[in-house]
């Protein structure tokens, strides 16, 4: 998902497909890295590869924050200011 989100040599950037992979990873029963929730939250926040959803972004930021993701903690502190 991250390679599709950012693009890389030999991998064309495709945010919509990246979001699908982030969603699959976030729904996995395995341990989900906080970075997956953080990136998915950004996609929802800014409408990258998916529709904007403040509510879904907040849920994902919270899940990342629960795993001690520092950037997500900072985002939650100022969440009401999101556009």
JSON list of C-alpha atoms in Angstrom, two decimals:
[
{"chain": "A", "resi": 1, "resn": "UNK", "atom": "CA", "xyz": [0.00, 0.00, 0.00]},
{"chain": "A", "resi": 2, "resn": "UNK", "atom": "CA", "xyz": [2.74, 2.46, 0.90]},
{"chain": "A", "resi": 3, "resn": "UNK", "atom": "CA", "xyz": [4.48, 2.03, -2.46]},
{"chain": "A", "resi": 4, "resn": "UNK", "atom": "CA", "xyz": [1.20, 2.67, -4.25]},
{"chain": "A", "resi": 5, "resn": "UNK", "atom": "CA", "xyz": [0.49, 5.66, -2.01]},
{"chain": "A", "resi": 6, "resn": "UNK", "atom": "CA", "xyz": [3.87, 7.33, -2.59]},
{"chain": "A", "resi": 7, "resn": "UNK", "atom": "CA", "xyz": [4.95, 5.77, -5.89]},
{"chain": "A", "resi": 8, "resn": "UNK", "atom": "CA", "xyz": [8.43, 4.35, -6.38]},
{"chain": "A", "resi": 9, "resn": "UNK", "atom": "CA", "xyz": [10.74, 3.32, -9.19]},
{"chain": "A", "resi": 10, "resn": "UNK", "atom": "CA", "xyz": [8.77, 0.76, -11.16]},
{"chain": "A", "resi": 11, "resn": "UNK", "atom": "CA", "xyz": [5.58, 1.38, -9.13]},
{"chain": "A", "resi": 12, "resn": "UNK", "atom": "CA", "xyz": [3.13, 3.96, -10.44]},
{"chain": "A", "resi": 13, "resn": "UNK", "atom": "CA", "xyz": [1.46, 6.11, -7.78]},
{"chain": "A", "resi": 14, "resn": "UNK", "atom": "CA", "xyz": [-2.14, 4.97, -7.30]},
{"chain": "A", "resi": 15, "resn": "UNK", "atom": "CA", "xyz": [-3.78, 6.42, -4.15]},
{"chain": "A", "resi": 16, "resn": "UNK", "atom": "CA", "xyz": [-7.13, 4.67, -4.77]},
{"chain": "A", "resi": 17, "resn": "UNK", "atom": "CA", "xyz": [-5.52, 1.24, -4.85]},
{"chain": "A", "resi": 18, "resn": "UNK", "atom": "CA", "xyz": [-3.34, 2.17, -1.86]},
{"chain": "A", "resi": 19, "resn": "UNK", "atom": "CA", "xyz": [-6.47, 2.98, 0.16]},
{"chain": "A", "resi": 20, "resn": "UNK", "atom": "CA", "xyz": [-7.90, -0.44, -0.67]},
{"chain": "A", "resi": 21, "resn": "UNK", "atom": "CA", "xyz": [-4.72, -2.11, 0.64]},
{"chain": "A", "resi": 22, "resn": "UNK", "atom": "CA", "xyz": [-4.72, 0.09, 3.76]},
{"chain": "A", "resi": 23, "resn": "UNK", "atom": "CA", "xyz": [-8.34, -0.89, 4.44]},
{"chain": "A", "resi": 24, "resn": "UNK", "atom": "CA", "xyz": [-7.54, -4.59, 4.03]},
{"chain": "A", "resi": 25, "resn": "UNK", "atom": "CA", "xyz": [-4.57, -4.29, 6.37]},
{"chain": "A", "resi": 26, "resn": "UNK", "atom": "CA", "xyz": [-6.58, -2.35, 8.96]},
{"chain": "A", "resi": 27, "resn": "UNK", "atom": "CA", "xyz": [-9.26, -5.04, 9.01]},
{"chain": "A", "resi": 28, "resn": "UNK", "atom": "CA", "xyz": [-6.76, -7.86, 9.40]},
{"chain": "A", "resi": 29, "resn": "UNK", "atom": "CA", "xyz": [-6.78, -9.98, 12.55]},
{"chain": "A", "resi": 30, "resn": "UNK", "atom": "CA", "xyz": [-3.00, -9.72, 12.58]},
{"chain": "A", "resi": 31, "resn": "UNK", "atom": "CA", "xyz": [-1.16, -6.93, 14.31]},
{"chain": "A", "resi": 32, "resn": "UNK", "atom": "CA", "xyz": [-1.71, -3.78, 12.26]},
{"chain": "A", "resi": 33, "resn": "UNK", "atom": "CA", "xyz": [1.15, -1.27, 12.30]},
{"chain": "A", "resi": 34, "resn": "UNK", "atom": "CA", "xyz": [0.13, 2.17, 13.50]},
{"chain": "A", "resi": 35, "resn": "UNK", "atom": "CA", "xyz": [1.50, 3.64, 10.25]},
{"chain": "A", "resi": 36, "resn": "UNK", "atom": "CA", "xyz": [-1.28, 1.89, 8.28]},
{"chain": "A", "resi": 37, "resn": "UNK", "atom": "CA", "xyz": [-3.93, 3.60, 10.39]},
{"chain": "A", "resi": 38, "resn": "UNK", "atom": "CA", "xyz": [-2.08, 6.92, 10.14]},
{"chain": "A", "resi": 39, "resn": "UNK", "atom": "CA", "xyz": [-1.85, 6.80, 6.34]},
{"chain": "A", "resi": 40, "resn": "UNK", "atom": "CA", "xyz": [-5.47, 5.69, 6.01]},
{"chain": "A", "resi": 41, "resn": "UNK", "atom": "CA", "xyz": [-6.50, 8.56, 8.30]},
{"chain": "A", "resi": 42, "resn": "UNK", "atom": "CA", "xyz": [-4.69, 11.02, 6.04]},
{"chain": "A", "resi": 43, "resn": "UNK", "atom": "CA", "xyz": [-6.47, 9.58, 3.01]},
{"chain": "A", "resi": 44, "resn": "UNK", "atom": "CA", "xyz": [-9.84, 10.11, 4.70]},
{"chain": "A", "resi": 45, "resn": "UNK", "atom": "CA", "xyz": [-8.86, 13.55, 6.00]},
{"chain": "A", "resi": 46, "resn": "UNK", "atom": "CA", "xyz": [-7.80, 14.94, 2.63]},
{"chain": "A", "resi": 47, "resn": "UNK", "atom": "CA", "xyz": [-9.86, 12.76, 0.26]},
{"chain": "A", "resi": 48, "resn": "UNK", "atom": "CA", "xyz": [-6.80, 11.06, -1.23]},
{"chain": "A", "resi": 49, "resn": "UNK", "atom": "CA", "xyz": [-7.95, 7.99, -3.16]},
{"chain": "A", "resi": 50, "resn": "UNK", "atom": "CA", "xyz": [-11.28, 8.02, -1.33]},
{"chain": "A", "resi": 51, "resn": "UNK", "atom": "CA", "xyz": [-14.03, 10.38, -0.23]},
{"chain": "A", "resi": 52, "resn": "UNK", "atom": "CA", "xyz": [-13.27, 12.79, 2.59]},
{"chain": "A", "resi": 53, "resn": "UNK", "atom": "CA", "xyz": [-14.57, 11.62, 5.94]},
{"chain": "A", "resi": 54, "resn": "UNK", "atom": "CA", "xyz": [-13.70, 13.50, 9.10]},
{"chain": "A", "resi": 55, "resn": "UNK", "atom": "CA", "xyz": [-15.29, 10.75, 11.19]},
{"chain": "A", "resi": 56, "resn": "UNK", "atom": "CA", "xyz": [-13.32, 7.91, 9.58]},
{"chain": "A", "resi": 57, "resn": "UNK", "atom": "CA", "xyz": [-10.13, 9.96, 9.76]},
{"chain": "A", "resi": 58, "resn": "UNK", "atom": "CA", "xyz": [-10.60, 10.52, 13.48]},
{"chain": "A", "resi": 59, "resn": "UNK", "atom": "CA", "xyz": [-11.21, 6.80, 14.11]},
{"chain": "A", "resi": 60, "resn": "UNK", "atom": "CA", "xyz": [-8.04, 5.87, 12.23]},
{"chain": "A", "resi": 61, "resn": "UNK", "atom": "CA", "xyz": [-5.96, 8.56, 13.96]},
{"chain": "A", "resi": 62, "resn": "UNK", "atom": "CA", "xyz": [-7.25, 7.25, 17.30]},
{"chain": "A", "resi": 63, "resn": "UNK", "atom": "CA", "xyz": [-6.32, 3.64, 16.43]},
{"chain": "A", "resi": 64, "resn": "UNK", "atom": "CA", "xyz": [-2.81, 4.77, 15.46]},
{"chain": "A", "resi": 65, "resn": "UNK", "atom": "CA", "xyz": [-2.58, 6.91, 18.59]},
{"chain": "A", "resi": 66, "resn": "UNK", "atom": "CA", "xyz": [-3.58, 3.91, 20.72]},
{"chain": "A", "resi": 67, "resn": "UNK", "atom": "CA", "xyz": [-0.43, 2.26, 19.39]},
{"chain": "A", "resi": 68, "resn": "UNK", "atom": "CA", "xyz": [1.67, 5.27, 20.47]},
{"chain": "A", "resi": 69, "resn": "UNK", "atom": "CA", "xyz": [1.98, 6.81, 17.01]},
{"chain": "A", "resi": 70, "resn": "UNK", "atom": "CA", "xyz": [3.37, 10.27, 17.83]},
{"chain": "A", "resi": 71, "resn": "UNK", "atom": "CA", "xyz": [2.13, 12.03, 14.69]},
{"chain": "A", "resi": 72, "resn": "UNK", "atom": "CA", "xyz": [-1.38, 10.70, 15.25]},
{"chain": "A", "resi": 73, "resn": "UNK", "atom": "CA", "xyz": [-1.31, 11.94, 18.83]},
{"chain": "A", "resi": 74, "resn": "UNK", "atom": "CA", "xyz": [-0.49, 15.41, 17.53]},
{"chain": "A", "resi": 75, "resn": "UNK", "atom": "CA", "xyz": [-3.23, 15.23, 14.88]},
{"chain": "A", "resi": 76, "resn": "UNK", "atom": "CA", "xyz": [-5.83, 14.27, 17.47]},
{"chain": "A", "resi": 77, "resn": "UNK", "atom": "CA", "xyz": [-4.82, 17.20, 19.68]},
{"chain": "A", "resi": 78, "resn": "UNK", "atom": "CA", "xyz": [-5.84, 19.58, 16.89]},
{"chain": "A", "resi": 79, "resn": "UNK", "atom": "CA", "xyz": [-8.49, 17.45, 15.20]},
{"chain": "A", "resi": 80, "resn": "UNK", "atom": "CA", "xyz": [-11.34, 19.96, 15.41]},
{"chain": "A", "resi": 81, "resn": "UNK", "atom": "CA", "xyz": [-9.30, 22.31, 13.24]},
{"chain": "A", "resi": 82, "resn": "UNK", "atom": "CA", "xyz": [-9.31, 19.95, 10.24]},
{"chain": "A", "resi": 83, "resn": "UNK", "atom": "CA", "xyz": [-10.95, 21.22, 7.11]}
]
